[in-house]
PDB file of C-alpha atoms and ligand atoms in Angstrom:
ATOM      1  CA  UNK A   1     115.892 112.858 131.613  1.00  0.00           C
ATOM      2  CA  UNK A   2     117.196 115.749 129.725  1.00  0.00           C
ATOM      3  CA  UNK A   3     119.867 115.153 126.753  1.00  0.00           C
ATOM      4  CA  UNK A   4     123.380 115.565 127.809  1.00  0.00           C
ATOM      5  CA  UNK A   5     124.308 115.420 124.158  1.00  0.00           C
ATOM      6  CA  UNK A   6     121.984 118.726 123.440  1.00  0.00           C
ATOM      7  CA  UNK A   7     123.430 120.020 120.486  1.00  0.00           C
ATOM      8  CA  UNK A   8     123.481 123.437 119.556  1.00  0.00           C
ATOM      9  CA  UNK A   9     120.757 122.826 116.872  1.00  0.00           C
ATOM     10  CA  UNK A  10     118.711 120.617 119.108  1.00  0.00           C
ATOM     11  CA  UNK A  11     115.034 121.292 118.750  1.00  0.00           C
ATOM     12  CA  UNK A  12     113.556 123.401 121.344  1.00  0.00           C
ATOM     13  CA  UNK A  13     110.175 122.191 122.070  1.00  0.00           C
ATOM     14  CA  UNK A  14     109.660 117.682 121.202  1.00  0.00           C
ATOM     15  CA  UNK A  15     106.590 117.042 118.902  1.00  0.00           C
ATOM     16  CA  UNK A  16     105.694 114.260 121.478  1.00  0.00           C
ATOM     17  CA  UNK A  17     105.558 113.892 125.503  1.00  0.00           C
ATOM     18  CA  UNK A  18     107.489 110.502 124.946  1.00  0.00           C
ATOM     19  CA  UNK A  19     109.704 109.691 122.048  1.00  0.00           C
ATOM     20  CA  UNK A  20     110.810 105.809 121.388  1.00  0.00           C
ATOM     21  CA  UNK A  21     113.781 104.957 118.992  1.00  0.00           C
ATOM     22  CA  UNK A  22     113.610 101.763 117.616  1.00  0.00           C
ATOM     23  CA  UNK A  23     116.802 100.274 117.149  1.00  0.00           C
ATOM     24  CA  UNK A  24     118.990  97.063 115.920  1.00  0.00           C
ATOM     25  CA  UNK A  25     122.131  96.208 115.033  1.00  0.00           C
ATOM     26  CA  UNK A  26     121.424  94.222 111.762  1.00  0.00           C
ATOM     27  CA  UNK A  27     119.019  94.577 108.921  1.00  0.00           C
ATOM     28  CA  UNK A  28     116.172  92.109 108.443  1.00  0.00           C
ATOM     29  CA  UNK A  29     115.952  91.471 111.898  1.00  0.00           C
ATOM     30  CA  UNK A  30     111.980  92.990 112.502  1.00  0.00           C
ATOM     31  CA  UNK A  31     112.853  96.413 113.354  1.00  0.00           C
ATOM     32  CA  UNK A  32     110.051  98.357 111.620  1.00  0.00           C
ATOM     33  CA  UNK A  33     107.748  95.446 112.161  1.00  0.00           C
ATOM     34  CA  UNK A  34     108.119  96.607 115.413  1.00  0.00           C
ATOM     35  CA  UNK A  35     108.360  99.938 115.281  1.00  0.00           C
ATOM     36  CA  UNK A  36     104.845  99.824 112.805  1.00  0.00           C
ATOM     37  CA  UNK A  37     103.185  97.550 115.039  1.00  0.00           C
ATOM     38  CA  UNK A  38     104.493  99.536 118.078  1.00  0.00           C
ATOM     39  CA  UNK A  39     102.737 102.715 116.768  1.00  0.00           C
ATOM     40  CA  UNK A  40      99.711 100.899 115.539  1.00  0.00           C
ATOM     41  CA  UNK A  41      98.982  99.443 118.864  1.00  0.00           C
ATOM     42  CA  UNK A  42      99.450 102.695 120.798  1.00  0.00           C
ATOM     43  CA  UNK A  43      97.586 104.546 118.732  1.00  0.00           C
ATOM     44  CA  UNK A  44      94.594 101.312 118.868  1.00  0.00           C
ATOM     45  CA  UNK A  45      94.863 102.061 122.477  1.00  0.00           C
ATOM     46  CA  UNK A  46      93.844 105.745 122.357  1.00  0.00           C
ATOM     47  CA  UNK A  47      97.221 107.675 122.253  1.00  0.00           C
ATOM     48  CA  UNK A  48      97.839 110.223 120.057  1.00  0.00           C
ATOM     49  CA  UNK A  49     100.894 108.574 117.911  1.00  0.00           C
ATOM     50  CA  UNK A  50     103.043 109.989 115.339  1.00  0.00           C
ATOM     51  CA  UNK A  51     105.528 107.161 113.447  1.00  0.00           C
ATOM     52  CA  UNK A  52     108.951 108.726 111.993  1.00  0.00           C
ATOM     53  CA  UNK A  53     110.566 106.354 109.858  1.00  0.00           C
ATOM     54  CA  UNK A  54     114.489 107.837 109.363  1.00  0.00           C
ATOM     55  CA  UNK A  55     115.202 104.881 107.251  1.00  0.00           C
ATOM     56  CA  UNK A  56     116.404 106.625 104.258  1.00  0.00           C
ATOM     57  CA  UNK A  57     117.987 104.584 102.248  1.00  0.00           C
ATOM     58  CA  UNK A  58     115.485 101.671 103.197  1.00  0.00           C
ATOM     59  CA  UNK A  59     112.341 103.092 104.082  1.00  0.00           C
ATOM     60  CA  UNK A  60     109.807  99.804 104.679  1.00  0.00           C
ATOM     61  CA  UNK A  61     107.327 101.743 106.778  1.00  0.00           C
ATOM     62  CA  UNK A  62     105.343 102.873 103.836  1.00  0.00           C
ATOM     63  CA  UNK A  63     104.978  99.095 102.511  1.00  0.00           C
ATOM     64  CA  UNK A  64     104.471  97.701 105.483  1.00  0.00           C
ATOM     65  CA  UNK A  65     101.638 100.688 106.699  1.00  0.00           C
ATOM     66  CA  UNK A  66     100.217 100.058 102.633  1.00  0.00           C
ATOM     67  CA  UNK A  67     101.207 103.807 102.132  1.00  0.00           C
ATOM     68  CA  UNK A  68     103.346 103.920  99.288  1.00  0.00           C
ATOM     69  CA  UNK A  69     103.029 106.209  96.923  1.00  0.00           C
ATOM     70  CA  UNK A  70     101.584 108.416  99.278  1.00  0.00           C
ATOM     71  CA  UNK A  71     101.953 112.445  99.067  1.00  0.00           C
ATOM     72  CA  UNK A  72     101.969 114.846 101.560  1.00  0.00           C
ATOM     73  CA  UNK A  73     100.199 117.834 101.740  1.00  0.00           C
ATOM     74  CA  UNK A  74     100.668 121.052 103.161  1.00  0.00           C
ATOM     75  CA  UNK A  75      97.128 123.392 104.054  1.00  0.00           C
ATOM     76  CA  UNK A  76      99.363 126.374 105.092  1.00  0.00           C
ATOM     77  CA  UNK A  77     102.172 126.236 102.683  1.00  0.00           C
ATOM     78  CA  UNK A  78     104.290 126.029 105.531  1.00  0.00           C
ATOM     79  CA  UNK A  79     104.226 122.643 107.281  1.00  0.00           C
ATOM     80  CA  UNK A  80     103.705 119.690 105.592  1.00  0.00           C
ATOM     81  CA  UNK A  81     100.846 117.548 107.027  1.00  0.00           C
ATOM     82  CA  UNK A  82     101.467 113.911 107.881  1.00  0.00           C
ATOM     83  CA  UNK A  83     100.035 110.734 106.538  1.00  0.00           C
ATOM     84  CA  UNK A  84      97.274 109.318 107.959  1.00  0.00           C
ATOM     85  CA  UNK A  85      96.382 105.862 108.834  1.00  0.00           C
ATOM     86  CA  UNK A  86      93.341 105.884 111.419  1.00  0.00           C
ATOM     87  CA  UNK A  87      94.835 108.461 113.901  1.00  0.00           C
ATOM     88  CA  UNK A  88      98.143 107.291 113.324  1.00  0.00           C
ATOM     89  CA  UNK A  89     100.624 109.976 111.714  1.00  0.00           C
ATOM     90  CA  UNK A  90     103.078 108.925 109.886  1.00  0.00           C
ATOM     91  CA  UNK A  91     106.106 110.754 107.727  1.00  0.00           C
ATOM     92  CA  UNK A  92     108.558 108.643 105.649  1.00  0.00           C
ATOM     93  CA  UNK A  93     110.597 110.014 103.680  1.00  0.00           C
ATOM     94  CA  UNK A  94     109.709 107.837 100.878  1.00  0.00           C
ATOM     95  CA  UNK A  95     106.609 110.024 100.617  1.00  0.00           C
ATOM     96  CA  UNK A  96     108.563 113.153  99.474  1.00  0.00           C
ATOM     97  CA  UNK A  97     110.379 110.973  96.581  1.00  0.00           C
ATOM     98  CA  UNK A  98     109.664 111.685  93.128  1.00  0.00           C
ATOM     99  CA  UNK A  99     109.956 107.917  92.439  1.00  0.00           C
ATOM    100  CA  UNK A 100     110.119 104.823  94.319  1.00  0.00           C
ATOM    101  CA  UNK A 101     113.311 103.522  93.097  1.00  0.00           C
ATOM    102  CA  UNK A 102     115.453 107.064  93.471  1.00  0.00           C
ATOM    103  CA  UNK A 103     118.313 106.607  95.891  1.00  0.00           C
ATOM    104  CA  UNK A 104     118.584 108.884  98.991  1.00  0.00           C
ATOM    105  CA  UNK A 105     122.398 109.909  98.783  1.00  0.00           C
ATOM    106  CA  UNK A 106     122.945 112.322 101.738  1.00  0.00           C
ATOM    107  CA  UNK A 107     126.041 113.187 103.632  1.00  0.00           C
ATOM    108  CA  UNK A 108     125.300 112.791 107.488  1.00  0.00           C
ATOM    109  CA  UNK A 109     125.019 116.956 108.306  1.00  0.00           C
ATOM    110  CA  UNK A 110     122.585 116.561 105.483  1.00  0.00           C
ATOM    111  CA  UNK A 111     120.395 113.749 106.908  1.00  0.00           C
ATOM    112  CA  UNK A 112     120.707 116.017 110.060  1.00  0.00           C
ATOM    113  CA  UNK A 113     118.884 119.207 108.585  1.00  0.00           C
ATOM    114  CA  UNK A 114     116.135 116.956 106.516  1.00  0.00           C
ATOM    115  CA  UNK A 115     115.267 114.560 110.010  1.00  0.00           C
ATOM    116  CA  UNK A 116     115.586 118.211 112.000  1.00  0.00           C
ATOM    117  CA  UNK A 117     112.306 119.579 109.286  1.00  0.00           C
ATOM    118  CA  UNK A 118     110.640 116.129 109.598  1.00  0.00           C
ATOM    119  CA  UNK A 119     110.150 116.786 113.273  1.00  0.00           C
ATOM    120  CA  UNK A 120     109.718 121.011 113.222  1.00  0.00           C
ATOM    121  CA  UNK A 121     108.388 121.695 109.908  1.00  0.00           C
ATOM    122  CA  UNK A 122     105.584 118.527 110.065  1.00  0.00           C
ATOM    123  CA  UNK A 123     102.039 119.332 111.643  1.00  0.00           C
ATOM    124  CA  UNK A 124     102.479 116.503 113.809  1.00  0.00           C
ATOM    125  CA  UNK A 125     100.113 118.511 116.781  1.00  0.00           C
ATOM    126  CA  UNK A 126     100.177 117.607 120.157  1.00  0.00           C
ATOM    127  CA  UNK A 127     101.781 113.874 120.349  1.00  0.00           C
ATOM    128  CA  UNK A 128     101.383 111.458 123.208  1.00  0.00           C
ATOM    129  CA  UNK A 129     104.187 108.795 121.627  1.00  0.00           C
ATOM    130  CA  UNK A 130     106.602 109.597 118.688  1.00  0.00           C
ATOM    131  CA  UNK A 131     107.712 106.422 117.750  1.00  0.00           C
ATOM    132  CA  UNK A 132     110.954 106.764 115.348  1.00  0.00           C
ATOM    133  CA  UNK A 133     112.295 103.684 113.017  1.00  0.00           C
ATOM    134  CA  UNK A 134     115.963 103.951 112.753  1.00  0.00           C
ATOM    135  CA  UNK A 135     118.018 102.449 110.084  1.00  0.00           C
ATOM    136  CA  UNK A 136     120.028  99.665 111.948  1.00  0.00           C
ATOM    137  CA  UNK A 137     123.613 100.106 113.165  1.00  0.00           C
ATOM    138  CA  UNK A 138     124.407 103.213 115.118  1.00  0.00           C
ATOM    139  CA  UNK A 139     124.873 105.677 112.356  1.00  0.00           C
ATOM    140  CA  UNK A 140     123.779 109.605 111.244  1.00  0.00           C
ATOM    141  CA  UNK A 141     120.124 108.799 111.710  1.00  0.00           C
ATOM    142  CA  UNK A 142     119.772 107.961 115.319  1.00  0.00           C
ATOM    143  CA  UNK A 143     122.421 110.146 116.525  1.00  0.00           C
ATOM    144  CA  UNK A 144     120.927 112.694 115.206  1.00  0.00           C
ATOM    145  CA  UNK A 145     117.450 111.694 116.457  1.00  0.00           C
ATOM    146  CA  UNK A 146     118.666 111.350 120.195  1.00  0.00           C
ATOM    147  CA  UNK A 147     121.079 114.800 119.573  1.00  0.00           C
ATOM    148  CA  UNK A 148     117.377 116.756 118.275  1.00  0.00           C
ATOM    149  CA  UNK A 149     115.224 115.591 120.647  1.00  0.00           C
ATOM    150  CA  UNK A 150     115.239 117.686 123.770  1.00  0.00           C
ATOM    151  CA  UNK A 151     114.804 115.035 125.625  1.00  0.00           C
ATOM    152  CA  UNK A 152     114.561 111.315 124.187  1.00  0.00           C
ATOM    153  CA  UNK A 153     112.385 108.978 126.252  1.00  0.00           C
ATOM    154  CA  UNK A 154     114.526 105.739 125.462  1.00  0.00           C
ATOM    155  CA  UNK A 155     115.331 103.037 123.135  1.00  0.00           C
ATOM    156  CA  UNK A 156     113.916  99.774 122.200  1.00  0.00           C
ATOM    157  CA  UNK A 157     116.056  97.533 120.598  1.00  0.00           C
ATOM    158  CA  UNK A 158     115.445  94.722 118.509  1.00  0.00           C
ATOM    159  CA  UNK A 159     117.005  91.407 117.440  1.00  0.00           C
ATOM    160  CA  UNK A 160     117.186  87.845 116.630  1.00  0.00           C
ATOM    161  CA  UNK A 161     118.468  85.265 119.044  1.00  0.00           C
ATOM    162  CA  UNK A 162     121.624  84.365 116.789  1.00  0.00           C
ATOM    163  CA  UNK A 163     125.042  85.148 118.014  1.00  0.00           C
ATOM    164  CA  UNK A 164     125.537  86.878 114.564  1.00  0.00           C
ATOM    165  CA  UNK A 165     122.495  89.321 115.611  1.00  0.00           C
ATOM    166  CA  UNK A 166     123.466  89.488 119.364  1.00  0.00           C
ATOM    167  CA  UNK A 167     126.868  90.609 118.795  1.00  0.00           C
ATOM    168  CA  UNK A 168     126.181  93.899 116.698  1.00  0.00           C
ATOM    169  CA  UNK A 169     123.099  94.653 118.971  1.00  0.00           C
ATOM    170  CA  UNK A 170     125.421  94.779 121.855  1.00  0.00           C
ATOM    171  CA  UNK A 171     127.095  97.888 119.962  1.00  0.00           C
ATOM    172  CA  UNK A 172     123.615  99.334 119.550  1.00  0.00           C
ATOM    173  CA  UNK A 173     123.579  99.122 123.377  1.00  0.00           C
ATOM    174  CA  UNK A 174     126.853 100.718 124.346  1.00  0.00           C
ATOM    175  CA  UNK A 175     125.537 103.619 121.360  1.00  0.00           C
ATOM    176  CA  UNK A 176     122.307 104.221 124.151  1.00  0.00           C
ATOM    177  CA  UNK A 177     125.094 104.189 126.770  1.00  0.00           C
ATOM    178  CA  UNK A 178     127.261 106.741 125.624  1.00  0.00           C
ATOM    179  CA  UNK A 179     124.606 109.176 124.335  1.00  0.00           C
ATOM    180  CA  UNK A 180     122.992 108.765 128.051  1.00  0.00           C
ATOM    181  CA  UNK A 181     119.428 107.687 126.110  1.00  0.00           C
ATOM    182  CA  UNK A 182     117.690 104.885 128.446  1.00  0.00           C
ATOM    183  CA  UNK A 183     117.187 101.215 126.899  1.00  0.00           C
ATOM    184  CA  UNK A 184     113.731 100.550 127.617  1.00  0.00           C
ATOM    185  CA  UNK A 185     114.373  96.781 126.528  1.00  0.00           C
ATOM    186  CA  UNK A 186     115.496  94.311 123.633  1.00  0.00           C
ATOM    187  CA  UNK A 187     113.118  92.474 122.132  1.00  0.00           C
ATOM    188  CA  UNK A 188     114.098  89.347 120.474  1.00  0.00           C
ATOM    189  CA  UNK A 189     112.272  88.355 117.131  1.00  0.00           C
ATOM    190  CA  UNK A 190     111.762  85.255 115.411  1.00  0.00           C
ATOM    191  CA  UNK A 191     112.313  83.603 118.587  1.00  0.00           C
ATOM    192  CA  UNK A 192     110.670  80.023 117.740  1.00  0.00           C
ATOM    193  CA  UNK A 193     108.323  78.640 115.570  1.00  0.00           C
ATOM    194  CA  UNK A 194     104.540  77.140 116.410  1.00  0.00           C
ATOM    195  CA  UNK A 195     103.592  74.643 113.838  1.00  0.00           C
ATOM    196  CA  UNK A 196     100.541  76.128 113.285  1.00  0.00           C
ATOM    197  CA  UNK A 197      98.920  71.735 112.655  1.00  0.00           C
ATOM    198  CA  UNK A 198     100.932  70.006 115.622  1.00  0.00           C
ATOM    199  CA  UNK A 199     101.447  72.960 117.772  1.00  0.00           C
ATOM    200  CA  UNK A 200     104.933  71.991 118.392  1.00  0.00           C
ATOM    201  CA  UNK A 201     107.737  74.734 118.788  1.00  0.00           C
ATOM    202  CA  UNK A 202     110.799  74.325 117.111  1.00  0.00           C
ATOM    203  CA  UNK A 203     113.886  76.810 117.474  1.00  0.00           C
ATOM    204  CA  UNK A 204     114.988  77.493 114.127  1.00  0.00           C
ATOM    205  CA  UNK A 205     117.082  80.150 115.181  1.00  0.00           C
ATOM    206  CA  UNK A 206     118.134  79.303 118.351  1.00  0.00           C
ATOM    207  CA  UNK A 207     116.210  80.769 121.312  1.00  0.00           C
ATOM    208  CA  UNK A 208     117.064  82.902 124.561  1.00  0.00           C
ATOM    209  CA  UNK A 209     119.717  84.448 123.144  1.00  0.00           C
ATOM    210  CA  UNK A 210     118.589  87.767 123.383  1.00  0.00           C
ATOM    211  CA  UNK A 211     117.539  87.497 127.168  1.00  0.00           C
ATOM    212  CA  UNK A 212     120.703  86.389 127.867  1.00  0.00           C
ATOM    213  CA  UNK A 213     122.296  89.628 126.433  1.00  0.00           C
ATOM    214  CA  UNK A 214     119.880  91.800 127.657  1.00  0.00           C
ATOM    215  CA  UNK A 215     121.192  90.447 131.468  1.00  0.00           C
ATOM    216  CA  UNK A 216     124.736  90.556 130.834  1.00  0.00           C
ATOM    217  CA  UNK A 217     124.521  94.012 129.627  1.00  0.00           C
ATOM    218  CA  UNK A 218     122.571  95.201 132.609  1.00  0.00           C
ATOM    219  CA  UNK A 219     119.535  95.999 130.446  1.00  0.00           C
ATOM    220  CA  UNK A 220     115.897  95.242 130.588  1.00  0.00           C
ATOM    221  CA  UNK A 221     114.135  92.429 128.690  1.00  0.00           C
ATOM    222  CA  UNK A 222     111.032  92.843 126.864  1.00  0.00           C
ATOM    223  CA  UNK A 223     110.111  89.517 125.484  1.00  0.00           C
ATOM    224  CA  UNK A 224     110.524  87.072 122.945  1.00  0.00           C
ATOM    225  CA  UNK A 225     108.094  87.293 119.355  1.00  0.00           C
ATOM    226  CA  UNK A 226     107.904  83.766 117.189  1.00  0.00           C
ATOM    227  CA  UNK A 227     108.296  83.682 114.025  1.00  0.00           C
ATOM    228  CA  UNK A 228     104.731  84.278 112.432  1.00  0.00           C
ATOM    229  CA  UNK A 229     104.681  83.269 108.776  1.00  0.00           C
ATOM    230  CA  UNK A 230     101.351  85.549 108.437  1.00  0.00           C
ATOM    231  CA  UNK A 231     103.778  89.069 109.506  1.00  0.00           C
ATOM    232  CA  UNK A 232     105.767  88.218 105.997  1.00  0.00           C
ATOM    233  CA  UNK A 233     102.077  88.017 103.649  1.00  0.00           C
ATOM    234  CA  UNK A 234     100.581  91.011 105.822  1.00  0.00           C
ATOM    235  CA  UNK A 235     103.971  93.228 105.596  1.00  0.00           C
ATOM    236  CA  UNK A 236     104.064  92.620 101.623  1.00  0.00           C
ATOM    237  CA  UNK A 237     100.514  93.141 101.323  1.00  0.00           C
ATOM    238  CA  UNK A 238     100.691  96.306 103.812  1.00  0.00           C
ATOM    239  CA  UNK A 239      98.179  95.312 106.313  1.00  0.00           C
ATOM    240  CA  UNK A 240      99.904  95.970 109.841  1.00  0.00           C
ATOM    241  CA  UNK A 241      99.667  92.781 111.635  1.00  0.00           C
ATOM    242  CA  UNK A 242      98.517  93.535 115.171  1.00  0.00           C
ATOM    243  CA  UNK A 243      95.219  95.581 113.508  1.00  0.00           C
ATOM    244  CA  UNK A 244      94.635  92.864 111.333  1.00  0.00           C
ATOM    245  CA  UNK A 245      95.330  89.599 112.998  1.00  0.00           C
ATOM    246  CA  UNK A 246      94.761  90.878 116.949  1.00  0.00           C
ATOM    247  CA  UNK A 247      94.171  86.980 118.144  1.00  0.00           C
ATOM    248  CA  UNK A 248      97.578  85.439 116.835  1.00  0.00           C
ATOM    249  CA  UNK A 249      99.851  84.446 118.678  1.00  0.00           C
ATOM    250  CA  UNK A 250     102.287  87.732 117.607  1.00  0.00           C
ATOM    251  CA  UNK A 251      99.515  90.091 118.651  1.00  0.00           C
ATOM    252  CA  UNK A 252      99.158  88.539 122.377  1.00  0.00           C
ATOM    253  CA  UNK A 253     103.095  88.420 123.027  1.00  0.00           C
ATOM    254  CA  UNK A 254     102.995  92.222 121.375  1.00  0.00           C
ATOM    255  CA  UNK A 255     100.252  93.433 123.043  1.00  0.00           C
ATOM    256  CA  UNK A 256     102.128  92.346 126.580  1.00  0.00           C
ATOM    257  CA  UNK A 257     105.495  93.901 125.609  1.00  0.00           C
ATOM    258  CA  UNK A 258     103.783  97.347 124.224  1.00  0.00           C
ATOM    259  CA  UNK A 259     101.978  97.050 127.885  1.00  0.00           C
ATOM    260  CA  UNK A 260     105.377  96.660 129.620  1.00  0.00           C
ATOM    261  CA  UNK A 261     107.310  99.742 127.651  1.00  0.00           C
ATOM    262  CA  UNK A 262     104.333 102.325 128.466  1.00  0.00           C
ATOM    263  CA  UNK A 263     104.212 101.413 132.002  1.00  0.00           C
ATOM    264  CA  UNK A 264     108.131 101.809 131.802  1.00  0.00           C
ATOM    265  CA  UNK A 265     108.044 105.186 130.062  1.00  0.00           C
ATOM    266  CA  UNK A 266     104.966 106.168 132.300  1.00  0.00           C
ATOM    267  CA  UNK A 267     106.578 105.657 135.791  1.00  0.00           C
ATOM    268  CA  UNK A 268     109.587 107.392 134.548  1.00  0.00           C
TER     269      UNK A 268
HETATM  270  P1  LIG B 301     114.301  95.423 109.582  1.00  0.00           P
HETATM  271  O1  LIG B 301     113.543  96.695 109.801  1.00  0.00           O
HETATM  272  O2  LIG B 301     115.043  94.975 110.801  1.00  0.00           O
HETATM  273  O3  LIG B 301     115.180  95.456 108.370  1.00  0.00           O
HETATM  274  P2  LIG B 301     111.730  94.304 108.811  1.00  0.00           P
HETATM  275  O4  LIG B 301     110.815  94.740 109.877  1.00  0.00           O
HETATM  276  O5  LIG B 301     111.686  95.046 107.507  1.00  0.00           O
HETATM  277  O6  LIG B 301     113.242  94.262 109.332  1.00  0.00           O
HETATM  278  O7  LIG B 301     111.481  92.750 108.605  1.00  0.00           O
HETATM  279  C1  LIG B 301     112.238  91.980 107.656  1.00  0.00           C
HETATM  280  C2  LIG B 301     111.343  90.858 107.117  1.00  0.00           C
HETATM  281  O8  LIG B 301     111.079  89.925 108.173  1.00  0.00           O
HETATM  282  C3  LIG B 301     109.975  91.357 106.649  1.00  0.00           C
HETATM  283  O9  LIG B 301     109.612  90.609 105.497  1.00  0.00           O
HETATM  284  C4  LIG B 301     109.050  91.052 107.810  1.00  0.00           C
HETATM  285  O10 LIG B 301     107.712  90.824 107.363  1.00  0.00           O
HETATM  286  C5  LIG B 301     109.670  89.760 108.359  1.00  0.00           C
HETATM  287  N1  LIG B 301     109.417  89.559 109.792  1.00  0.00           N
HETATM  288  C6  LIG B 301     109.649  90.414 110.821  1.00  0.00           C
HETATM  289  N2  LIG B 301     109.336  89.853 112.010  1.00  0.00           N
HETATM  290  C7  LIG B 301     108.870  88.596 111.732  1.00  0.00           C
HETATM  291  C8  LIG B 301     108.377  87.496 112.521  1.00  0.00           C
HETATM  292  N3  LIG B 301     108.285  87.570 113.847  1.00  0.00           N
HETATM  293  N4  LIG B 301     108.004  86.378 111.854  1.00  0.00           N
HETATM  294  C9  LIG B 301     108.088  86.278 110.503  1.00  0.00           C
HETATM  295  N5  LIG B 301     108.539  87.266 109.707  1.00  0.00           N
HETATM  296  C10 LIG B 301     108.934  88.408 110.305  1.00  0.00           C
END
């Protein structure tokens, strides 16, 4: 697909043969859980993976990676190299903060130019999968993304199955619409709880919702995640969950919808 939207300062050349936005429409609904666990698990399977977080004024992927604090280096003065984690590469810009708590206050042309170095002036090499965390709503950040990219593989969008959730990710939609970037799926989080003693599931948040909204909007459905009381310890404690806990329950139902979006992106 090329970009319709090309911009005048769109990039020339992608760092990666397939970029993924990860989008919501709401905060605190498992975005970067997904797009961390996304990048992880493509890069456990053998693909060269670089993970752009363009959360500014929230950046989790560093905590949830266990990668804050981290500086970047630069072995040609020139391009700054990414973090590593494994063979993972990952930029936030957390990492170029002088401290932790220092607020990112950025008009949008300015966000523009910084997320425009993070992909060009970043030795991110020869990427199979850029996976890029967007801040949620349909703002600077991924407009920009999806107006840089030359060509932007698609968008996977995220949710809970509340109505309150549903209705903003339905705007996230119509945002993939009208910039002409495919939706590779929703995925609804914290879909259900397992009682980890009796085994029985109980819908704390209501359940389906998301599928639901995926068909009436005439877009694809990735699959539902539970609520996994282990991806709140692991995300505080920064150890991503589908390296560290591959036989839960969150790991399976990942590991099937990270199998369904590269055969997606791959027959495309
Ligand atoms: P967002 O990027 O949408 O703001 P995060 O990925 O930062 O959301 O997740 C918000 C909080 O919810 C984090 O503490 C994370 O560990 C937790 N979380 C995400 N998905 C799940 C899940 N399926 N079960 C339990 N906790 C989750």
């Amino acid at each position: 697909m090329s970009n319709q939207n090309t911009a005048p300062f769109s990039l020339e050349k992608s760092p990666a043969d397939k970029s993924i936005l990860v989008l919501s429409g709401k905060g605190g609904v498992g975005k970067s859980t997904v797009a961390a666990n996304l990048a992880i698990s493509l890069s456990m399977q053998g693909y060269s993976t670089g993970l752009l977080d363009t959360d500014f004024h929230g950046p989790s992927i560093p905590k949830l990676l266990g990668m804050e604090g981290t500086k970047l280096s630069s072995s040609d003065g020139k391009k700054l190299n990414p973090a590593e984690l494994g063979s993972l590469k990952v930029i936030s810009v957390d990492f170029m903060l002088s401290s932790r708590t220092d607020p990112v206050i950025w008009r949008g042309p300015m966000k523009m130019n910084v997320i425009k170095q993070l992909f060009e002036d970043v030795n991110w090499g020869d990427l199979d999968y850029m996976i890029v965390d967007c801040p949620p709503g349909t703002g600077d950040e991924p407009l920009s993304v999806v107006q840089l990219l030359p060509e932007p593989t698609g968008a996977v969008i995220v949710t809970t199955p509340q109505e309150m959730s549903l209705s903003d990710v339905r705007r996230s939609i119509q945002f993939c619409h009208a910039l002409k970037l495919p939706v590779l799926g929703v995925i609804e989080n914290m879909s259900g709880f397992v009682c980890p003693h009796c085994g029985s599931r109980t819908e704390l948040f209501g359940s389906g919702g998301g599928e639901k909204m995926a068909s009436e909007m005439g877009v694809p459905f990735l699959g539902r995640i539970p609520i996994e009381p282990e991806i709140v310890s692991s995300g505080d404690s920064g150890k991503p969950f589908v390296y560290h806990y591959g036989n839960s329950q969150f790991a399976r139902d990942f590991e099937g919808i990270v199998t369904d979006i590269v055969e997606k992106v791959t027959a495309d």
